[in-house]
Coordinates of C-alpha atoms in Angstrom, one line a residue:
M215 CA 119.9 88.3 70.7
I216 CA 116.3 87.9 70.7
E217 CA 114.8 89.8 67.9
E218 CA 111.0 89.3 68.4
M219 CA 108.7 87.0 70.1
R220 CA 105.0 86.0 69.5
L221 CA 102.7 84.4 72.0
R222 CA 99.2 82.7 71.1
D223 CA 97.0 81.5 73.6
L224 CA 99.6 80.9 76.2
G225 CA 98.0 81.7 79.8
V226 CA 96.0 84.6 79.7
I227 CA 97.5 86.0 76.6
A228 CA 95.6 85.3 73.5
D229 CA 98.0 87.0 70.8
A230 CA 100.9 88.9 71.5
T231 CA 104.1 90.1 69.8
L232 CA 107.0 91.6 71.8
P233 CA 109.5 93.7 69.8
I234 CA 112.8 93.2 72.1
G235 CA 115.9 93.9 70.3
R236 CA 119.5 95.1 71.4
G237 CA 119.8 96.8 75.1
F238 CA 117.8 96.6 77.9
T239 CA 114.0 95.8 77.8
A240 CA 111.9 96.3 80.7
I241 CA 108.4 94.4 81.0
T242 CA 105.9 95.6 83.4
G243 CA 102.3 95.3 83.9
E244 CA 99.6 94.8 86.4
T245 CA 99.4 91.8 88.6
G246 CA 97.9 88.7 86.5
A247 CA 98.3 90.5 83.5
G248 CA 100.6 87.6 82.3
K249 CA 104.1 89.3 82.7
T250 CA 105.3 85.8 84.0
M251 CA 103.9 84.1 80.6
V252 CA 106.5 85.9 78.7
V253 CA 109.2 84.1 80.8
T254 CA 107.2 80.9 80.4
G255 CA 107.1 81.1 76.7
L256 CA 110.6 81.9 76.0
G257 CA 111.4 78.7 78.5
L258 CA 109.2 76.8 75.9
L259 CA 111.4 78.0 73.2
L260 CA 114.6 77.0 75.2
G261 CA 113.4 73.4 75.5
Q262 CA 111.9 73.4 79.1
R263 CA 109.2 71.0 79.5
A264 CA 105.6 71.7 78.2
D265 CA 102.6 71.9 80.4
S266 CA 99.1 71.7 78.8
G267 CA 98.0 73.6 81.6
A268 CA 99.7 76.8 79.9
V269 CA 97.3 76.7 77.2
R270 CA 94.6 79.4 77.3
K271 CA 91.3 78.4 78.5
G272 CA 89.1 77.5 75.2
A273 CA 92.1 77.3 73.0
T274 CA 93.3 73.8 71.5
Q275 CA 96.8 74.9 71.5
A276 CA 99.5 77.3 72.7
A277 CA 101.8 78.6 70.1
V278 CA 105.4 80.5 70.8
E279 CA 107.4 81.8 68.2
G280 CA 111.1 83.5 68.4
V281 CA 113.5 85.2 65.9
W282 CA 116.9 85.3 67.1
L283 CA 119.9 87.1 65.5
V284 CA 123.0 84.6 65.4
P285 CA 126.4 84.6 63.8
E286 CA 125.7 82.8 60.5
E287 CA 128.6 80.4 60.7
G288 CA 128.5 80.0 64.8
V289 CA 128.2 77.2 66.9
V290 CA 124.3 77.7 67.2
S291 CA 124.1 77.9 63.3
A292 CA 126.1 74.6 62.9
R293 CA 123.7 72.8 65.4
V294 CA 120.6 74.0 63.7
R295 CA 122.0 72.7 60.4
E296 CA 123.0 69.5 62.2
A297 CA 119.2 68.9 63.0
G298 CA 118.2 69.7 59.5
G299 CA 117.1 73.4 59.7
D300 CA 118.8 76.5 58.3
V301 CA 119.1 80.1 59.2
E302 CA 118.5 83.3 56.9
P303 CA 121.6 85.4 56.5
V304 CA 120.9 89.0 56.8
G305 CA 124.4 90.8 56.0
D306 CA 127.5 91.4 58.3
G307 CA 128.1 87.7 59.0
S308 CA 124.5 87.6 60.9
A309 CA 121.6 85.3 60.3
E310 CA 117.9 85.0 61.6
L311 CA 117.2 81.9 63.4
Y312 CA 113.4 80.9 63.7
L313 CA 112.3 78.9 66.6
G314 CA 108.9 77.6 67.5
R315 CA 107.0 75.5 70.0
T316 CA 103.5 74.5 70.2
V317 CA 101.7 72.7 73.0
S318 CA 98.2 71.4 72.7
S319 CA 95.5 70.8 75.4
E320 CA 96.0 67.3 75.4
G321 CA 99.8 67.7 76.4
R322 CA 101.1 67.1 72.9
G323 CA 103.9 69.6 71.3
R324 CA 105.8 70.2 68.5
A325 CA 108.9 71.9 68.2
T326 CA 110.5 73.7 65.0
V327 CA 114.1 74.7 64.5
G328 CA 115.1 76.8 61.5
G329 CA 112.0 75.9 59.7
R330 CA 112.2 72.2 60.4
T331 CA 110.3 70.1 63.0
A332 CA 112.8 68.8 65.6
P333 CA 112.8 66.9 69.1
A334 CA 112.2 69.7 72.1
G335 CA 116.1 68.2 73.0
V336 CA 117.4 70.4 70.1
L337 CA 116.1 73.6 71.6
A338 CA 117.5 72.7 75.1
D339 CA 120.9 72.0 73.3
L340 CA 120.6 75.7 71.7
A341 CA 119.6 77.2 75.0
D342 CA 123.1 77.4 76.8
D343 CA 124.4 79.5 73.9
L344 CA 121.3 81.8 73.2
V345 CA 120.1 82.6 76.9
V346 CA 120.6 83.0 80.7
V347 CA 117.4 82.9 82.3
H348 CA 117.3 84.3 86.0
G349 CA 114.2 84.0 88.2
Q350 CA 113.4 84.0 92.0
S351 CA 114.1 80.0 91.6
D352 CA 117.3 80.7 90.4
Q353 CA 118.3 82.8 93.1
L354 CA 117.5 80.1 95.6
R355 CA 119.5 77.7 93.4
L356 CA 122.3 80.2 94.0
K357 CA 122.4 79.0 97.6
S358 CA 123.6 75.5 96.6
S359 CA 127.1 74.8 96.7
G360 CA 127.2 73.4 93.0
A361 CA 125.7 76.6 91.9
Q362 CA 128.4 78.8 93.4
R363 CA 131.1 76.3 92.0
D364 CA 129.7 77.0 88.4
A365 CA 129.6 80.6 89.0
L366 CA 133.1 80.4 90.0
D367 CA 134.2 78.4 87.2
R368 CA 132.7 80.6 84.6
F369 CA 134.4 83.4 85.9
G370 CA 137.6 81.8 86.2
G371 CA 137.7 81.1 82.4
E372 CA 140.3 79.3 80.5
P373 CA 142.8 78.7 83.4
V374 CA 139.9 76.9 85.4
I375 CA 138.5 75.5 82.4
A376 CA 141.8 73.8 81.2
A377 CA 142.5 72.6 84.9
H378 CA 139.2 71.0 85.2
S379 CA 139.6 69.5 81.9
A380 CA 142.9 68.2 82.9
Y381 CA 141.4 66.7 86.2
R382 CA 138.2 65.4 84.7
A383 CA 140.6 63.2 82.3
A384 CA 142.7 62.2 85.4
W385 CA 139.3 61.3 87.5
D386 CA 138.0 59.3 84.6
A387 CA 141.2 57.2 84.1
W388 CA 141.6 56.6 87.7
R389 CA 138.0 55.4 88.1
A390 CA 138.3 53.3 85.3
L391 CA 141.3 51.4 86.8
D392 CA 139.9 51.6 90.3
A393 CA 136.8 49.8 89.0
E394 CA 138.7 47.0 86.8
L395 CA 140.8 46.4 89.9
T396 CA 138.0 46.0 92.3
T397 CA 136.3 43.8 90.1
L398 CA 139.1 41.5 89.4
T399 CA 139.8 41.4 93.2
A400 CA 136.1 40.7 94.2
D401 CA 136.0 37.9 91.7
R402 CA 139.4 36.3 92.2
E403 CA 138.1 33.3 94.0
D404 CA 135.5 32.7 91.4
R405 CA 138.3 33.1 88.8
A406 CA 140.6 30.6 90.5
H407 CA 137.6 28.2 90.5
E408 CA 136.8 28.9 87.0
A409 CA 140.7 28.2 86.1
E410 CA 140.5 24.7 87.7
R411 CA 137.5 23.6 86.0
L412 CA 138.9 24.7 82.6
R413 CA 142.0 22.9 83.3
A414 CA 140.3 19.7 84.2
A415 CA 138.2 20.0 81.0
I416 CA 141.0 20.7 78.8
A417 CA 142.8 18.0 80.0
E418 CA 139.9 15.6 79.4
I419 CA 139.3 16.8 76.1
E420 CA 143.3 16.6 75.0
A421 CA 143.1 12.9 76.3
A422 CA 139.9 12.0 74.2
A423 CA 141.6 14.0 71.1
P424 CA 137.9 14.3 69.4
I425 CA 138.3 15.0 65.6
V426 CA 135.3 17.1 63.8
G427 CA 132.9 14.4 62.2
E428 CA 134.3 11.3 64.1
E429 CA 131.0 10.6 65.6
E430 CA 129.4 9.8 62.1
E431 CA 132.2 7.7 60.9
L432 CA 132.4 5.4 64.0
A433 CA 128.5 5.0 63.5
R434 CA 129.0 3.7 60.1
R435 CA 131.8 1.4 60.9
A436 CA 129.8 0.0 64.2
E437 CA 126.9 -0.6 61.9
R438 CA 129.1 -2.6 59.4
L439 CA 130.7 -4.7 62.0
A440 CA 127.4 -5.7 63.8
N441 CA 126.2 -7.0 60.6
A442 CA 129.5 -8.7 59.3
E443 CA 127.9 -12.1 58.8
D444 CA 125.3 -11.1 56.6
L445 CA 127.6 -8.7 54.6
R446 CA 129.9 -11.7 54.4
V447 CA 127.2 -14.1 53.0
A448 CA 125.8 -11.5 50.6
A449 CA 129.4 -10.8 49.3
V450 CA 130.3 -14.4 48.6
T451 CA 127.0 -15.0 47.0
A452 CA 127.5 -12.3 44.7
H453 CA 130.9 -13.0 44.1
A454 CA 130.3 -16.7 42.9
A455 CA 127.4 -15.4 40.8
L456 CA 129.9 -13.3 39.0
S457 CA 132.8 -15.5 38.9
N458 CA 132.4 -18.9 40.1
E459 CA 135.6 -21.0 40.8
D460 CA 134.3 -24.4 40.6
G461 CA 133.6 -24.2 37.0
S462 CA 129.9 -23.5 37.2
P463 CA 128.5 -21.2 34.8
D464 CA 128.8 -17.6 36.0
V465 CA 128.2 -13.9 34.9
V466 CA 131.9 -13.2 33.6
T467 CA 131.8 -16.7 31.6
L468 CA 128.3 -16.3 30.3
L469 CA 129.1 -12.8 29.2
A470 CA 132.6 -14.0 27.5
E471 CA 130.7 -16.6 25.6
A472 CA 128.3 -13.9 24.2
R473 CA 130.9 -11.5 23.2
R474 CA 132.6 -14.5 21.3
A475 CA 129.4 -15.5 19.6
L476 CA 128.5 -11.9 18.5
E477 CA 132.1 -11.4 17.3
R478 CA 132.1 -14.2 14.8
I479 CA 129.3 -12.9 12.8
S480 CA 129.1 -9.0 13.7
G481 CA 131.2 -8.0 10.9
S482 CA 128.5 -8.2 8.3
D483 CA 125.8 -6.2 10.7
E484 CA 126.8 -2.9 12.4
A485 CA 123.9 -3.3 14.6
L486 CA 124.9 -6.6 15.8
A487 CA 128.4 -5.5 16.3
A488 CA 127.2 -2.5 18.5
I489 CA 125.5 -5.1 20.7
G490 CA 128.6 -7.1 21.2
E491 CA 130.5 -3.7 22.3
V492 CA 127.8 -3.5 25.2
I493 CA 128.4 -7.2 26.1
A494 CA 131.7 -6.7 26.0
D495 CA 131.6 -3.6 28.3
L496 CA 129.2 -5.6 30.8
G497 CA 132.1 -8.3 30.9
Y498 CA 134.8 -5.8 32.1
R499 CA 132.4 -4.4 34.5
A500 CA 131.3 -7.6 35.9
T501 CA 135.1 -8.5 36.2
D502 CA 135.8 -5.2 38.1
A503 CA 132.8 -5.9 40.5
S504 CA 134.1 -9.6 40.9
V505 CA 137.5 -8.1 41.8
A506 CA 136.3 -5.5 44.3
L507 CA 134.1 -8.2 46.1
S508 CA 137.0 -10.2 46.6
G509 CA 138.7 -7.3 47.9
Y510 CA 135.7 -6.5 50.2
L511 CA 135.7 -9.8 51.5
A512 CA 139.1 -9.9 52.3
D513 CA 139.1 -6.6 54.5
L514 CA 135.9 -8.2 56.0
D515 CA 137.8 -11.2 57.1
E516 CA 140.4 -8.9 58.9
S517 CA 137.8 -7.2 61.2
G518 CA 136.6 -9.0 64.0
P519 CA 134.8 -8.7 67.4
H520 CA 138.0 -6.8 68.9
E521 CA 137.3 -4.0 66.1
L522 CA 133.8 -3.8 67.1
A523 CA 134.5 -3.4 70.9
A524 CA 137.2 -0.6 70.1
V525 CA 134.7 1.3 68.0
D526 CA 132.0 1.1 70.7
E527 CA 134.6 2.0 73.5
R528 CA 135.4 5.0 71.5
R529 CA 132.1 6.0 70.9
G530 CA 131.4 5.7 74.5
V531 CA 134.5 8.3 75.2
L532 CA 133.0 10.8 72.7
A533 CA 129.3 10.5 74.1
G534 CA 131.0 11.4 77.4
L535 CA 132.6 14.6 76.1
A536 CA 129.1 15.4 74.5
R537 CA 127.4 15.1 77.9
T538 CA 129.8 17.4 79.7
H539 CA 130.0 19.8 76.7
G540 CA 126.7 19.7 75.0
T541 CA 128.2 18.3 71.8
V542 CA 131.5 17.0 70.4
E543 CA 132.0 20.2 68.5
A544 CA 131.7 22.4 71.7
A545 CA 134.2 20.5 73.5
I546 CA 136.5 20.9 70.4
S547 CA 135.7 24.6 70.5
L548 CA 136.5 24.8 74.0
L549 CA 139.9 23.2 73.4
E550 CA 140.6 25.8 70.9
T551 CA 139.5 28.8 72.9
G552 CA 140.1 27.7 76.6
S553 CA 143.8 27.5 76.6
A554 CA 143.7 31.3 75.8
R555 CA 141.1 32.1 78.8
L556 CA 143.3 29.8 80.9
V557 CA 146.4 31.8 80.4
E558 CA 144.3 35.1 81.4
L559 CA 143.0 33.7 84.2
D560 CA 146.5 32.0 85.4
D561 CA 147.7 35.8 84.8
D562 CA 145.4 37.1 87.6
G563 CA 148.2 37.7 90.2
D564 CA 150.6 39.5 87.6
R565 CA 147.8 41.2 86.5
L566 CA 146.7 42.5 89.8
E567 CA 150.2 43.8 90.5
R568 CA 150.3 45.7 87.1
L569 CA 146.6 47.3 87.8
E570 CA 147.6 48.3 91.3
A571 CA 150.7 50.1 89.7
Q572 CA 148.7 51.7 86.9
R573 CA 146.1 52.9 89.6
D574 CA 148.6 54.1 92.0
A575 CA 150.3 56.2 88.9
A576 CA 146.8 57.5 87.9
A577 CA 146.2 58.6 91.6
S578 CA 149.3 60.6 91.4
E579 CA 148.3 62.4 88.4
L580 CA 145.0 62.9 90.0
D581 CA 146.4 64.4 92.7
A582 CA 148.5 66.8 90.9
A583 CA 145.5 67.7 88.6
A584 CA 143.3 68.1 91.8
A585 CA 145.9 70.6 93.4
A586 CA 146.0 72.7 90.1
L587 CA 142.5 72.6 89.9
T588 CA 142.1 74.0 93.3
A589 CA 145.0 76.5 92.8
A590 CA 142.9 78.0 89.8
R591 CA 139.8 78.2 91.6
R592 CA 141.5 80.0 94.8
E593 CA 143.0 82.5 92.3
A594 CA 140.0 83.1 90.8
A595 CA 138.0 83.2 93.9
E596 CA 140.1 86.2 95.0
R597 CA 139.5 88.2 92.1
L598 CA 135.7 87.3 92.0
G599 CA 135.3 88.2 95.6
A600 CA 136.9 91.7 95.1
A601 CA 135.0 92.3 91.8
V602 CA 131.6 91.4 93.4
T603 CA 132.4 93.2 96.5
E604 CA 132.7 96.6 94.4
E605 CA 129.5 95.7 92.6
L606 CA 127.8 95.3 95.8
H607 CA 128.7 98.8 96.9
A608 CA 126.9 100.1 93.9
L609 CA 124.1 98.1 94.5
A610 CA 123.4 100.1 97.6
L611 CA 125.3 97.9 100.0
P612 CA 128.1 100.0 100.7
D613 CA 129.4 98.2 103.6
A614 CA 128.8 94.4 102.3
R615 CA 132.2 92.4 101.6
L616 CA 131.9 89.3 99.4
S617 CA 134.4 86.6 99.4
V618 CA 134.5 82.8 97.9
D619 CA 136.0 80.2 100.0
V620 CA 137.3 77.2 98.2
A621 CA 137.7 74.3 101.0
P622 CA 138.8 70.7 100.6
A623 CA 135.9 68.2 99.9
S624 CA 135.3 64.5 99.0
P625 CA 136.5 63.9 95.5
A626 CA 134.2 63.7 92.7
G627 CA 133.8 64.5 89.0
H628 CA 133.9 68.3 89.6
G629 CA 137.1 68.0 91.6
R630 CA 138.2 68.3 95.3
D631 CA 136.8 71.5 96.2
E632 CA 133.6 73.0 97.8
V633 CA 133.1 76.4 97.0
S634 CA 131.0 78.9 99.4
I635 CA 130.1 82.3 98.6
L636 CA 130.5 84.3 101.9
L637 CA 128.6 87.6 102.7
A638 CA 129.3 89.9 105.5
P639 CA 126.5 92.8 104.9
H640 CA 128.2 95.2 107.1
P641 CA 131.3 96.0 108.9
G642 CA 132.0 93.8 112.0
A643 CA 129.5 91.1 111.0
D644 CA 131.2 87.7 110.2
P645 CA 131.2 86.7 106.5
R646 CA 128.2 83.8 106.6
P647 CA 127.5 81.5 103.7
V648 CA 124.9 83.2 101.5
S649 CA 122.7 79.8 101.6
R650 CA 121.9 80.8 105.1
G651 CA 122.6 84.4 106.1
A652 CA 121.5 86.3 103.0
S653 CA 118.1 88.0 102.8
G654 CA 115.7 87.8 99.7
G655 CA 116.8 91.4 98.5
E656 CA 120.7 90.7 99.5
L657 CA 120.5 87.5 97.4
S658 CA 118.8 89.3 94.4
R659 CA 121.9 91.6 94.5
V660 CA 124.6 89.1 94.9
M661 CA 123.1 87.4 92.1
L662 CA 123.1 90.2 89.8
A663 CA 126.4 91.6 90.5
I664 CA 127.9 88.0 90.2
E665 CA 126.1 88.3 86.6
V666 CA 127.7 91.6 85.9
V667 CA 130.9 90.5 86.9
I668 CA 131.2 87.4 85.1
A669 CA 129.5 89.0 81.9
G670 CA 132.9 90.8 81.6
V671 CA 135.0 87.7 81.2
D672 CA 132.3 85.2 79.7
P673 CA 129.9 87.3 77.8
V674 CA 126.3 85.6 77.2
P675 CA 124.3 87.0 74.4
T676 CA 120.8 87.4 76.3
F677 CA 120.0 87.5 79.9
V678 CA 116.5 87.4 81.1
F679 CA 115.8 88.3 84.6
D680 CA 112.3 87.5 86.0
E681 CA 111.5 89.6 89.0
V682 CA 115.1 89.9 90.0
D683 CA 114.5 92.9 92.1
A684 CA 112.1 91.2 94.4
G685 CA 112.6 92.4 98.1
I686 CA 114.3 95.5 97.4
G687 CA 113.2 99.1 96.8
G688 CA 114.2 102.9 96.6
A689 CA 118.0 103.3 96.0
A690 CA 118.9 99.8 96.0
A691 CA 116.3 99.6 93.0
I692 CA 117.9 102.2 91.2
E693 CA 121.1 100.9 91.4
V694 CA 119.9 97.6 90.1
G695 CA 118.5 99.1 86.9
R696 CA 121.7 101.1 86.6
R697 CA 123.4 97.6 86.6
L698 CA 121.0 95.7 84.3
A699 CA 121.5 98.8 81.6
R700 CA 125.5 98.4 82.3
L701 CA 125.0 94.8 81.7
A702 CA 123.0 95.3 78.3
E703 CA 126.1 97.4 77.0
S704 CA 127.6 93.8 76.4
S705 CA 124.6 91.5 76.1
Q706 CA 120.8 91.8 75.5
V707 CA 119.0 92.2 78.8
I708 CA 115.1 91.4 79.3
A709 CA 113.8 92.1 82.8
V710 CA 110.4 91.3 84.4
T711 CA 110.0 93.9 86.8
H712 CA 107.6 95.7 89.0
L713 CA 109.6 98.5 90.0
A714 CA 109.5 101.9 88.3
Q715 CA 113.2 102.7 89.5
V716 CA 114.4 99.5 87.3
A717 CA 112.4 100.0 84.4
A718 CA 113.6 103.9 84.1
F719 CA 116.8 102.3 82.9
A720 CA 115.5 100.2 79.9
G721 CA 115.8 101.7 76.4
N722 CA 112.7 99.6 75.4
H723 CA 109.7 99.4 77.8
L724 CA 107.0 97.1 77.1
T725 CA 103.6 96.7 79.0
V726 CA 101.4 93.6 79.1
V727 CA 98.0 95.0 79.3
K728 CA 94.7 92.9 80.0
G729 CA 91.1 93.5 79.0
N730 CA 87.9 91.6 79.5
D731 CA 85.4 90.6 77.0
G732 CA 83.1 89.4 79.5
A733 CA 84.3 85.8 79.4
V734 CA 87.6 85.4 78.8
T735 CA 90.6 87.5 80.1
A736 CA 93.1 88.3 77.3
S737 CA 96.2 90.2 77.5
S738 CA 98.4 91.9 74.6
V739 CA 101.6 93.7 74.8
R740 CA 102.6 97.0 73.7
R741 CA 105.8 99.2 73.4
L742 CA 105.7 102.4 75.6
D743 CA 107.1 105.9 74.9
G744 CA 106.3 109.4 75.7
A745 CA 103.3 110.0 78.0
E746 CA 102.1 106.5 78.0
R747 CA 105.6 105.3 79.6
E748 CA 105.2 108.3 82.0
A749 CA 101.7 107.0 83.1
E750 CA 103.1 103.2 83.5
M751 CA 105.9 104.4 85.5
A752 CA 103.3 106.5 87.8
R753 CA 101.3 103.1 88.2
L754 CA 104.3 101.7 89.3
L755 CA 105.1 104.0 91.8
S756 CA 101.6 104.8 93.3
G757 CA 99.3 102.5 91.6
L758 CA 97.6 106.0 90.0
T759 CA 98.5 106.7 86.2
D760 CA 97.3 110.4 86.6
S761 CA 98.6 111.4 90.0
E762 CA 100.4 114.5 89.3
A763 CA 103.2 113.8 92.2
A764 CA 103.5 110.5 90.5
L765 CA 103.8 111.4 87.3
T766 CA 106.6 114.2 88.3
H767 CA 108.5 111.3 90.1
A768 CA 108.3 108.9 86.9
R769 CA 109.7 111.7 84.8
E770 CA 112.5 112.2 87.1
L771 CA 113.1 108.6 87.1
L772 CA 113.1 108.5 83.4
E773 CA 115.7 111.5 83.3
T774 CA 117.9 109.5 85.7
G775 CA 117.9 106.7 83.5
R776 CA 118.5 108.6 80.2
S777 CA 121.3 110.2 82.2
R778 CA 122.9 107.2 84.0

């Protein structure tokens, strides 16, 4: 529940603190005093869009702060800690939660949750677990089928929640299969063409049988074969210089003579012996080079124009693959991955059959889930209609009868039901949808009756009603006040009202008063009791605070409220 709110520079309110607390709090005040700013400020704390126009004239920013009492280990506290904030334990398993919101005159804003700056979206996440706000716009929203369905589902409780959860899971499963099947069917021709192209490409690549790095090796071989004669002349010349078979001096012979000359005398000189070893090593190396050149010439003789033609032909095949697929490596990669893709594409026929069978099975499960949800809603609709009808009788509509119709509708994520709340305001009248047949006063009481009934099965910590009594008066207004007080037995209730008959039932009466300093209108809030409350009640009744008749009536109303 909300313990306290402070508003600064919001609308016409300069600085006001609202002590709220448990039970039923009524907020009254003259027209233009800023009562609706209380609801606006609360909306800011609940993550609603910030409007720079709400900043008080002459101020740089508006600020709203609120203190909530929440369970120390509940879902709200857990969400606050996830956002980096914290709550302050106060004993008995409860804790205080501090929320704040500022809005600058330039439109910039900041939110604080549990003492830490947080996105405004965190406030919106907390809102559903903190407060339900009802204003005249919410009464109009009750005219929508979606809002009526939501009200029925809230009242239906766990049976409807479980049925809806099962339906939603079946709906998502069916939708996924249907979308996949639709895509597969629509793309079937394209996939067939893809398979044909892929099959031809794989056949071409398999026929070429490319090897990674083959292009570089072929380039080297082609260059060698193109220069074969020059290579042969160079090798023959080098071989003759190293080891000449015609007996003329060559490197190997000359190195052998030098080595033998040194061996004859090197025993008497270590330095000369070392040089002899170097010359011997050079001889071995020259001999090895001569043998290698002989082998090279023999291999070169085996190559010929026919081999160069074969290499050029092979390079042409690989160049064709590169032109088609970008690179030879890309062609090799396609060969490795294309087979799996081809299997997938060739499996379209079987896959279509499998998907159709799976979708049919999912459709059957969806039908069963939809039927179960409809049954749960219809059972809840019977009870909701009877309970709200009883409440309406107590709200000065003694002959009214409300029913909730659950009719077939097009399939959607929320089910296959169209929910309509029907009202017959007097005997003999045909039930008509509240979206078309209810007056403003009737709609206010229908909404209040629904909230009172739903609160019995789905309690909400705090209700805020912004002029829920619009369009009613007299005995009906007294009964609205009585029902708000009853709702306050299980939830905190805050009502902005202009009716004394409603305010009389509040345990906490706050008034928004305005003063004028000659330039700027400012408002403040104070708690009323005793004579001050009687005077405010008289003003609400007659517009006069000192009328003895109005004061007498005010005292009677207050006594009615105390003895409810």
